[in-house]
Coordinates of C-alpha atoms and ligand atoms in Angstrom, one line a residue:
X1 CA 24.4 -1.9 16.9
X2 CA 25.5 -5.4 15.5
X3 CA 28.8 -6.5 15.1
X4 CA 29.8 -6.7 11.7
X5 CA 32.8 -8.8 10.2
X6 CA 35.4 -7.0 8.3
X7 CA 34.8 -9.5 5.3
X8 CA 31.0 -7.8 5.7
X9 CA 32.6 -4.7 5.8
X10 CA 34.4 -4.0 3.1
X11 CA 31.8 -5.8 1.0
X12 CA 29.7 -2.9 2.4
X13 CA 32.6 -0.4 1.6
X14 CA 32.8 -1.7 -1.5
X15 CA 28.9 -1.6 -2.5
X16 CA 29.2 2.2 -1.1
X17 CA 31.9 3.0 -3.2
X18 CA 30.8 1.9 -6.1
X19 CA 27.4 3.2 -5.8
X20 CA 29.1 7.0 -5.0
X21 CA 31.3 6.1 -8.6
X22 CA 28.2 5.8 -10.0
X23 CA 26.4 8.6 -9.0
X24 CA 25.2 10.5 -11.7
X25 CA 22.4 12.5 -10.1
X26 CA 22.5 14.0 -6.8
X27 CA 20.1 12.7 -4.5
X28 CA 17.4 14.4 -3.0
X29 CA 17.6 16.8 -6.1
X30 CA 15.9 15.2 -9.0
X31 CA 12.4 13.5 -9.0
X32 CA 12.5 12.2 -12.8
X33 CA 8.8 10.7 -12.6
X34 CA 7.9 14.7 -12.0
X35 CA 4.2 15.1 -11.1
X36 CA 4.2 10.9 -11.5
X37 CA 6.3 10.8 -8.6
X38 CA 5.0 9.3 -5.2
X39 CA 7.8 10.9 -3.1
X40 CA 9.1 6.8 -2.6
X41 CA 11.8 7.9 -1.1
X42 CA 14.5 6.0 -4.2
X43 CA 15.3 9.8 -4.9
X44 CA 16.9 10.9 -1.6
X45 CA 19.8 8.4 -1.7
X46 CA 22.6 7.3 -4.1
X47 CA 20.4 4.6 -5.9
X48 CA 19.0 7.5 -7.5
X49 CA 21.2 6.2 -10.1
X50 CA 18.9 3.4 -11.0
X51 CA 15.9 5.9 -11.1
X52 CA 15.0 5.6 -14.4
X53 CA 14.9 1.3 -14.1
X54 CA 13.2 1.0 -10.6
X55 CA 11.3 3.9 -10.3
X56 CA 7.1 2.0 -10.2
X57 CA 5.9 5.2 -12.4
X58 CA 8.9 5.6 -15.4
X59 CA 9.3 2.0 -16.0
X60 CA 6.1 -0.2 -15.1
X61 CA 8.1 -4.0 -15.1
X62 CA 5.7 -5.6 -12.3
X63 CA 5.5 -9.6 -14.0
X64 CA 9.5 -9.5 -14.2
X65 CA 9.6 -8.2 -11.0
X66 CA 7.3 -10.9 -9.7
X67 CA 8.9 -13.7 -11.3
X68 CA 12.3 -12.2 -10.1
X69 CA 10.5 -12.7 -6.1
X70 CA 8.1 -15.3 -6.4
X71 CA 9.4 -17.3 -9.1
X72 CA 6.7 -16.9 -11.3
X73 CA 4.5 -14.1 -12.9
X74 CA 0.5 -13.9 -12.6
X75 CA -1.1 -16.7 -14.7
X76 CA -3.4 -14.4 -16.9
X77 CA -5.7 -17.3 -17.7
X78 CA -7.0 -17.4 -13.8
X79 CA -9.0 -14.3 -12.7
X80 CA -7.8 -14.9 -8.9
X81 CA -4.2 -14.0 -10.1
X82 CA -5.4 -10.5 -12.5
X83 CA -7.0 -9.0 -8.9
X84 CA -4.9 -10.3 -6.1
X85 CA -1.4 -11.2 -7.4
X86 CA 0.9 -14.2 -7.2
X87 CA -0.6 -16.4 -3.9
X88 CA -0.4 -19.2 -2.3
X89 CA -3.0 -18.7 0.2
X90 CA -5.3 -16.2 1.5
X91 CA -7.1 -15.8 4.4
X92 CA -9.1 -13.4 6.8
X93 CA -7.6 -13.3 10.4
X94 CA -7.6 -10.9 13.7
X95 CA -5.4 -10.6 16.8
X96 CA -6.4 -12.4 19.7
X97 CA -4.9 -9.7 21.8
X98 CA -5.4 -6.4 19.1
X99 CA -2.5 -3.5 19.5
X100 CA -3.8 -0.4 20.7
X101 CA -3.4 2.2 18.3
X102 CA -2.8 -0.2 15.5
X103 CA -4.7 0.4 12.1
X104 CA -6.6 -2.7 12.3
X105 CA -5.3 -5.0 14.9
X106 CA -1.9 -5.0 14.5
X107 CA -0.5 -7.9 12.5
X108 CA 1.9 -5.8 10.7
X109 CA 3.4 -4.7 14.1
X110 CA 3.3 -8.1 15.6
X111 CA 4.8 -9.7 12.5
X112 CA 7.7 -7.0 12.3
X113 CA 8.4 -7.8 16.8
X114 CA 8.5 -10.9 16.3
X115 CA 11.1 -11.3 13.1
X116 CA 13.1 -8.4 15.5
X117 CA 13.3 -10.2 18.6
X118 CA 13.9 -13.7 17.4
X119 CA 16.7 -12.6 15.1
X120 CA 15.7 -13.1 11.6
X121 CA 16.3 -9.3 11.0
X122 CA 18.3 -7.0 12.4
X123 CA 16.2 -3.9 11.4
X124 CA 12.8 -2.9 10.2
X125 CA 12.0 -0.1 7.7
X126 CA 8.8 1.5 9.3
X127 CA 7.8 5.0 9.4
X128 CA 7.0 6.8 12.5
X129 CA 5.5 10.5 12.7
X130 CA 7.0 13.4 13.6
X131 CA 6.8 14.9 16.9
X132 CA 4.9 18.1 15.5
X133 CA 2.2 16.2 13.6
X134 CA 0.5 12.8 13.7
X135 CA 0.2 12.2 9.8
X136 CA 3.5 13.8 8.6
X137 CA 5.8 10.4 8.2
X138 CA 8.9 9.9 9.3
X139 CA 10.6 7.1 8.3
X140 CA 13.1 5.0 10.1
X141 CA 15.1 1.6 10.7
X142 CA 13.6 0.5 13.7
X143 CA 16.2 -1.5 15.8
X144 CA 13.7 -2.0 19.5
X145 CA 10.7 -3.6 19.6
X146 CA 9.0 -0.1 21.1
X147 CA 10.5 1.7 17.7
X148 CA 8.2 -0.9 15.6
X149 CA 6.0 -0.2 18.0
X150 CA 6.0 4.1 17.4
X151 CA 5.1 3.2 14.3
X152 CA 2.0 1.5 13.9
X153 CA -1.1 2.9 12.2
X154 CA -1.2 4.2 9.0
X155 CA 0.0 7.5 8.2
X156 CA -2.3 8.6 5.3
X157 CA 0.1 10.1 3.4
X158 CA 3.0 9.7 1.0
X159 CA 5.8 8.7 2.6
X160 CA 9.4 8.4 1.6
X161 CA 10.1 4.9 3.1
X162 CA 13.0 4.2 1.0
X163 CA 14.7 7.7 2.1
X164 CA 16.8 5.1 4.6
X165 CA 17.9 3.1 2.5
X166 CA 21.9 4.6 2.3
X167 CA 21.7 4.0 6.5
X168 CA 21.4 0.4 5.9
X169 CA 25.0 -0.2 4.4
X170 CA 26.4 2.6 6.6
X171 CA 25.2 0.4 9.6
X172 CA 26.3 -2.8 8.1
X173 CA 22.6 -4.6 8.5
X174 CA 22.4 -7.9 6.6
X175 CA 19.3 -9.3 7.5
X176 CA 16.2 -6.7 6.8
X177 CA 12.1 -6.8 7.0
X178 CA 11.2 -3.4 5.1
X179 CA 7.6 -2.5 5.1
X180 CA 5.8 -0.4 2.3
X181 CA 3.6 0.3 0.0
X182 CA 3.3 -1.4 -3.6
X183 CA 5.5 1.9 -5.5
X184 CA 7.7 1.4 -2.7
X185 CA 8.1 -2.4 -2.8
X186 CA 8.5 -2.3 -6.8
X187 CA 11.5 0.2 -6.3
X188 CA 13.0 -1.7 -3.7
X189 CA 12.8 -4.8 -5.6
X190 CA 14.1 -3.4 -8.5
X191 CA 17.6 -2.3 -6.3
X192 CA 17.4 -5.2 -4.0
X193 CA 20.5 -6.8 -5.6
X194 CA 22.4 -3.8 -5.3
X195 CA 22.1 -3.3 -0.9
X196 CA 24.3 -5.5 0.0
X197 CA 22.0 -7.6 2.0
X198 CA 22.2 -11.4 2.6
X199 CA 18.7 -11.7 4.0
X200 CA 15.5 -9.2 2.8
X201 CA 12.1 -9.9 3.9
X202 CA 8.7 -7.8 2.5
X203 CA 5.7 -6.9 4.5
X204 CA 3.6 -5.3 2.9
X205 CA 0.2 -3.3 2.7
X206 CA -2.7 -2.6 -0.2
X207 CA -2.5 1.1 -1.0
X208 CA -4.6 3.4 -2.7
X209 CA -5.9 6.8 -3.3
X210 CA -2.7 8.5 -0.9
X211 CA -2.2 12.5 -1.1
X212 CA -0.1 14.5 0.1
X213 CA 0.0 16.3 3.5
X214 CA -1.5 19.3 2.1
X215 CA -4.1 17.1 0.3
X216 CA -5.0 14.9 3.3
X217 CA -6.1 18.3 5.3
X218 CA -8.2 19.2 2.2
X219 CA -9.8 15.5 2.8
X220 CA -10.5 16.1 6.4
X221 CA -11.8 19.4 5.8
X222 CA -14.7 18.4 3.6
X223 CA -15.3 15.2 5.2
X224 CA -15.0 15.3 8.9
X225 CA -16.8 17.4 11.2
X226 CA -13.7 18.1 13.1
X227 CA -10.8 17.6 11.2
X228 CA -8.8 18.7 14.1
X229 CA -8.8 16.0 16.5
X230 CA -9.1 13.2 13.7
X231 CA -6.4 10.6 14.8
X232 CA -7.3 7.7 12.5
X233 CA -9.1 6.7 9.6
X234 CA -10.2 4.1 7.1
X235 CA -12.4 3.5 4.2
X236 CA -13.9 0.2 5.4
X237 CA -15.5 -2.6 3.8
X238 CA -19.3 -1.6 5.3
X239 CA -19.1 1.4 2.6
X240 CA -18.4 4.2 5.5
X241 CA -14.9 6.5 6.1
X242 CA -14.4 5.7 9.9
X243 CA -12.8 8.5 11.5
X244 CA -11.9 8.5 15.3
X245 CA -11.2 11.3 17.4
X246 CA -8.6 12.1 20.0
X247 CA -11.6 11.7 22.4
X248 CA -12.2 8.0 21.9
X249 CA -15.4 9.1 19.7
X250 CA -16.0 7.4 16.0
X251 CA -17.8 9.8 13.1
X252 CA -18.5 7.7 10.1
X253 CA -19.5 9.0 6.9
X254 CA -21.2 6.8 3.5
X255 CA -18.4 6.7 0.4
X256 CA -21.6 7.9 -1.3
X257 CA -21.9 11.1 0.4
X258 CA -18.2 12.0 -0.5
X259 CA -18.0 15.7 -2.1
X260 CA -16.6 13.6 -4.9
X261 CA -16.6 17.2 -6.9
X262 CA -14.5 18.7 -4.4
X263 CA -12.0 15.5 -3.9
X264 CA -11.4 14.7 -6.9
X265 CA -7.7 16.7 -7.5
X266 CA -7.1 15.7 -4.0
X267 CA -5.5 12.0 -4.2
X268 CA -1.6 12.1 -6.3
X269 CA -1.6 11.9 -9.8
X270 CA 0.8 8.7 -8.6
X271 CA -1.9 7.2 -7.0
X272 CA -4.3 8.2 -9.9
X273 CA -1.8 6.3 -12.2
X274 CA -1.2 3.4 -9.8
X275 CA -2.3 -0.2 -10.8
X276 CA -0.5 -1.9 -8.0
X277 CA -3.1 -1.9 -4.8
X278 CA -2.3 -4.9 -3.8
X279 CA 1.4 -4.8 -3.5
X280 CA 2.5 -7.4 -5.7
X281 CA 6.2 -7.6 -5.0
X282 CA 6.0 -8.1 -1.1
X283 CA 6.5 -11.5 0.3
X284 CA 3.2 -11.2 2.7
X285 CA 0.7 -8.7 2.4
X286 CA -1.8 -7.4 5.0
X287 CA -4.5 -5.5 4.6
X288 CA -8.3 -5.6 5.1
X289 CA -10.5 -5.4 2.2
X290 CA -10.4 -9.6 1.2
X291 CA -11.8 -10.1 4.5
X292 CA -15.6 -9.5 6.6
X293 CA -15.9 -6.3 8.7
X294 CA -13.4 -6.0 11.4
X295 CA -10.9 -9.0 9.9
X296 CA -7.7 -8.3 8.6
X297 CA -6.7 -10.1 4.9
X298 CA -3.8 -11.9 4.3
X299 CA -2.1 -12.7 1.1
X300 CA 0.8 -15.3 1.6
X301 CA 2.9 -14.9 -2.1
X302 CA 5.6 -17.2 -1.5
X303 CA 7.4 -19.5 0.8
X304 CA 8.7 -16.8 3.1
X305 CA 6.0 -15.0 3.5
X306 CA 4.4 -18.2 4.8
X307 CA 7.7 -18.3 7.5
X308 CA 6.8 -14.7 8.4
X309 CA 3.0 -15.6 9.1
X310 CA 3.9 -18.5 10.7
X311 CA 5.6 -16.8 13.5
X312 CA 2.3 -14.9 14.7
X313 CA 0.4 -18.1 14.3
X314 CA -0.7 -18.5 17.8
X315 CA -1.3 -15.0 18.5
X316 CA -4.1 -14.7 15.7
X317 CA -7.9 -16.5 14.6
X318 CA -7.9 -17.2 10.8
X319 CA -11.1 -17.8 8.7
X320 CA -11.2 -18.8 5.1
X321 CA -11.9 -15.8 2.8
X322 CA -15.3 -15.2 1.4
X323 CA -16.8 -14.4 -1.6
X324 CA -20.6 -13.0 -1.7
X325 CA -22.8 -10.6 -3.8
X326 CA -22.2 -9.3 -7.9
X327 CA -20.1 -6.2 -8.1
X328 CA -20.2 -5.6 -11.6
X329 CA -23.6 -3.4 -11.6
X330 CA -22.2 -0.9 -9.4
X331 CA -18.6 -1.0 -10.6
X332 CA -20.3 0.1 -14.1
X333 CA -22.8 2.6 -12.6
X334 CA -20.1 4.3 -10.3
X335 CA -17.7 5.0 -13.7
X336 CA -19.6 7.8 -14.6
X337 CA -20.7 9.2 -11.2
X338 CA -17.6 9.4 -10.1
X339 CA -16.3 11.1 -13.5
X340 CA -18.8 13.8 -13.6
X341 CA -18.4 14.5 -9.8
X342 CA -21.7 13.5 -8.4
X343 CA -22.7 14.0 -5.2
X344 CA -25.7 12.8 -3.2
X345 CA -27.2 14.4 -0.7
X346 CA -26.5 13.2 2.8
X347 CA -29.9 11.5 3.3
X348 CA -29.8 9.6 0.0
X349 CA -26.0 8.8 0.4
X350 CA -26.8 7.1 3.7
X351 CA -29.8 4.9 2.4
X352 CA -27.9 3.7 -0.4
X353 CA -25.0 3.1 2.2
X354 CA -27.3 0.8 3.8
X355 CA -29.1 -0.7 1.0
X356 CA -25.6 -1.8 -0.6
X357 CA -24.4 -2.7 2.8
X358 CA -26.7 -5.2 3.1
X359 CA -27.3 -6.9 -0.3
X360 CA -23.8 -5.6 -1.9
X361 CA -20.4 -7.5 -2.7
X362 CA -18.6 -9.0 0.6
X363 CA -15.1 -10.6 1.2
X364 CA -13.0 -10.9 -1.8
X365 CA -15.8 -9.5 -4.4
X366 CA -15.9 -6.2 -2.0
X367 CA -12.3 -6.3 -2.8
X368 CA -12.9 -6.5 -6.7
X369 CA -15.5 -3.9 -6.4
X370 CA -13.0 -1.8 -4.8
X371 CA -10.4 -2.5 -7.2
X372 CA -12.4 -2.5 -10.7
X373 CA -13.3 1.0 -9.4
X374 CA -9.9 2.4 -9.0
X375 CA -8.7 0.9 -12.0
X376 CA -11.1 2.5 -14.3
X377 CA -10.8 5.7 -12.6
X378 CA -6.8 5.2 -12.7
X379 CA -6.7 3.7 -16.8
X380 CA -9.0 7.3 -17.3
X381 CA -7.0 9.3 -15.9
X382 CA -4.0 7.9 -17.4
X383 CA -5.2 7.9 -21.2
X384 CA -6.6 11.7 -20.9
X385 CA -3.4 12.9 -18.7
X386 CA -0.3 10.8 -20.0
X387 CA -1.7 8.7 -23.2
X388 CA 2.1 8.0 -24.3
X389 CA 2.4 6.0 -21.1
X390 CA -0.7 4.3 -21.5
X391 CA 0.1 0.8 -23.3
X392 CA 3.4 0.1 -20.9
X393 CA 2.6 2.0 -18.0
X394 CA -0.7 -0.7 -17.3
X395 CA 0.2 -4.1 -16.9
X396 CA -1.8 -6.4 -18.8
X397 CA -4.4 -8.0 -15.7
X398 CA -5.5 -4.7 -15.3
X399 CA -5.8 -4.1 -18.8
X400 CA -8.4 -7.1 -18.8
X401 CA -10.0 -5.8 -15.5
X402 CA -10.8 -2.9 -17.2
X403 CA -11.8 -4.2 -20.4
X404 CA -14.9 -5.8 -18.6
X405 CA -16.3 -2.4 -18.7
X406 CA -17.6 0.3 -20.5
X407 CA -15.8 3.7 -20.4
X408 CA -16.4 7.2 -21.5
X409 CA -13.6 8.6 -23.6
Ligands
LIG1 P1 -0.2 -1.6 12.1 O1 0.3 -2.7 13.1 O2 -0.9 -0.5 12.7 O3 1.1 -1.1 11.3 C1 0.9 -0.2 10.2 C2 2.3 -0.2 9.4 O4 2.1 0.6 8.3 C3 3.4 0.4 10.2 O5 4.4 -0.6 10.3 C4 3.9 1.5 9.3 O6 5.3 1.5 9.2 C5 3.3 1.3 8.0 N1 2.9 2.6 7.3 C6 2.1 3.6 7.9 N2 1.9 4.6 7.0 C7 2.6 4.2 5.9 C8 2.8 4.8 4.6 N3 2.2 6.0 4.3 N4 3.5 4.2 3.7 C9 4.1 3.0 3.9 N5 3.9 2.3 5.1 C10 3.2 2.9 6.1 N6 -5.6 -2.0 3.0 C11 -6.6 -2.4 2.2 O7 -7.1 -3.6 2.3 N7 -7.2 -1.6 1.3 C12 -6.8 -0.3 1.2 O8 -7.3 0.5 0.3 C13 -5.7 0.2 1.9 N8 -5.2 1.4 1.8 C14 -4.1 1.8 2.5 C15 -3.5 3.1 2.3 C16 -2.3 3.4 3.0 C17 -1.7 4.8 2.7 C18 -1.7 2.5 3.9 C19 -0.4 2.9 4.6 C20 -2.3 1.3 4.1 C21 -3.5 0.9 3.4 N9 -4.1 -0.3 3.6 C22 -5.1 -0.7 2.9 C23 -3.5 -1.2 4.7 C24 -4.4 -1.2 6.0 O9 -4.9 0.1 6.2 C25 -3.5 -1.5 7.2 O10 -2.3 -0.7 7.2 C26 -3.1 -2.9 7.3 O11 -4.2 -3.8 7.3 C27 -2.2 -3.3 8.5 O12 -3.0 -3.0 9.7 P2 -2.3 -3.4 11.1 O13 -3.2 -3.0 12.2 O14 -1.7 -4.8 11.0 O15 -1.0 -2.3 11.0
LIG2 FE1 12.1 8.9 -7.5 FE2 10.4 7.3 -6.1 FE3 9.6 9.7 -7.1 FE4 10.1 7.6 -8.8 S1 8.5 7.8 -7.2 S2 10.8 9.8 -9.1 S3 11.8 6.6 -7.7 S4 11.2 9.4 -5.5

């Protein structure tokens, strides 16, 4: 463990004590944002306190937030800023030496080894699995390069990241990378002054459409032909879920073919209310759908997240992004598919996967396409579920990415 100082100390023992004073709920017992709630973890420790401020889904306060970390909000009056966020630079980019077993190629891992062994941190929030079962999360502050390591590749499922968040005073860590998902990142942000922490870094990844454990085996059921043995999968930018199998093998299967009837109570209502898929709060995000098939994407959204992309510099090849193709069309035509639960048979979901794979949006307008969808679906959902949350739970880009389009009531 690293030595701490007693002046750290008490300061830490201080910060604990005051938080305990404070305590008004008991943690782990109380999930205010009730079927809202994404399981971020906040709840299970004593800044459950400052629930009903941070929590992503009871107080929606993303442009303070991002003026708070980057020092400015999203300018409204450029469309770059509505989809993607605050950024300085984006680009596509792959390891030269991929992780095996990583989601994509591993930048996230190599990013969070890197700040570990050099010293810029002295702990990474990651979440492993448990020993029982490959997508149940288990999250941890990883302290050994092999610990980051455990937990690479996604696990498709909520996951309480923040659940650790009492161990970092307890251990007297200063200097933190945490990694998470946008609900995650907005309640961290929004307690970040109250950990105690001299140095906090933010890696994070898109998210969308998550479900819980129970709802991930319904997923696999009706989509895979052996949901068994599935180890790993993604909904990729060629328009295809690609599963692969504990026997090396890959099974992919069109978006279009999806027994959207049958799925459609599957993903959270936190995810079906979520307007944050590109985690706008983290200092560096990493994902894939900005980028061609098989690159990662890379949003840099202030000056250290271009320190923490600079350390993996020479282990990666960058391209610029890419833009190619019109997604409005099918955006609009998808709205009402999706709404009545339309599903096409195999043989016609599979032509139009190729048809659209060939003359539909690529790079960053795959990434609208993907994001116009879910935000129509989401701002629905929200108006006929919650329509008292509606005008301050949305933030107001995604208000004007959904006004582009007509919706039914
Ligand atoms: P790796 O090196 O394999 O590391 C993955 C990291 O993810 C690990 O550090 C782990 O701690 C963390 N992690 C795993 N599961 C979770 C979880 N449930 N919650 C929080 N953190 C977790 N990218 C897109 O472009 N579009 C998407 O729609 C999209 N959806 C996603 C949905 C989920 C639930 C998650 C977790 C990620 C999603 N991503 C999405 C990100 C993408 O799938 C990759 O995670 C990202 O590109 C990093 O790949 P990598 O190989 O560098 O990661
Ligand atoms: Fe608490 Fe997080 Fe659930 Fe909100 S999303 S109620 S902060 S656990």
């Amino acid at each position: 463990m690293t030595a701490i100082t007693p002046a750290e100390h008490s300061d830490s023992s201080h910060h604990q004590a005051k938080h305990r004073k404070a305590r008004a709920l008991k943690p782990g017992s109380h999930r205010p944002a009730k079927e809202l709630c994404s399981e971020c973890g906040l709840c299970d420790t004593y800044y459950v306190h400052y629930v009903k401020e941070a929590c992503a889904f009871l107080n929606q306060q993303i442009p303070a937030l991002e003026a708070q970390t980057h020092g400015r909000s999203r300018d409204l009056s450029n469309q770059d800023d509505w989809y993607f966020g605050v950024q300085q630079q984006m680009m596509a980019a792959r390891k030269l030496q991929p992780i095996e077993g990583a989601q994509w190629t591993g930048i996230v891992s190599t990013i969070a080894i890197e700040m570990l062994t050099r010293g810029w941190v002295e702990g990474v929030v990651c979440v492993q699995n448990t020993k029982e079962d490959r997508f149940q999360p288990m999250p941890i502050i990883a302290r050994t390069p092999e610990e980051i390591l455990a937990a690479r590749v996604n696990k498709p499922t909520l996951s309480p990241n923040l659940s650790v968040l009492e161990q970092i005073e307890q251990s007297g860590l200063k200097k933190l990378l945490v990694i998470g998902v946008g609900c995650q990142i907005q309640a961290l942000r929004a307690v970040e002054k109250e950990l105690g922490l001299e140095k906090l870094y933010v890696l994070g990844t898109p998210c969308v459409d998550n479900v819980t454990r129970a709802g991930l085996q319904k997923f696999l059921d009706t989509t895979s032909r052996s949901p068994d043995t599935v180890v790993y999968y993604e909904f990729m930018q060629d328009f295809r879920v690609h599963f692969k199998h504990e026997d090396g093998s890959t099974e992919t299967v069109p978006f279009f073919g999806l027994k959207t009837n049958q799925l459609k109570d599957v993903f959270a209502p936190s995810c079906m209310s979520c307007f944050d898929y590109v985690n706008s709060l983290a200092d560096l995000v990493v994902g894939y759908m900005g980028a061609p098939f098989g690159w990662q994407w890379i949003v840099v959204r202030n000056q250290r997240g271009q320190e923490m992309l600079d350390l993996v510099m020479d282990q990666i090849e960058t391209q610029p992004v890419m833009s190619q193709g019109d997604r409005k069309n099918a955006v609009q035509q998808s709205i009402p598919a999706y709404d009545k639960g339309v599903t096409l048979p195999m043989w016609a979901a599979k032509l139009m996967g190729i048809v659209i794979e060939k003359i539909g949006p690529k790079g960053l307008e795959y990434a609208r396409f993907s994001i116009d969808s879910h935000f129509t679906r989401n701002y629905l959902y929200v108006k006929r579920h919650h329509p008292e949350k509606l005008e301050a739970h949305v933030p107001e880009y995604a208000k004007r990415i959904v006004g582009q389009y007509k919706l039914p009531d």
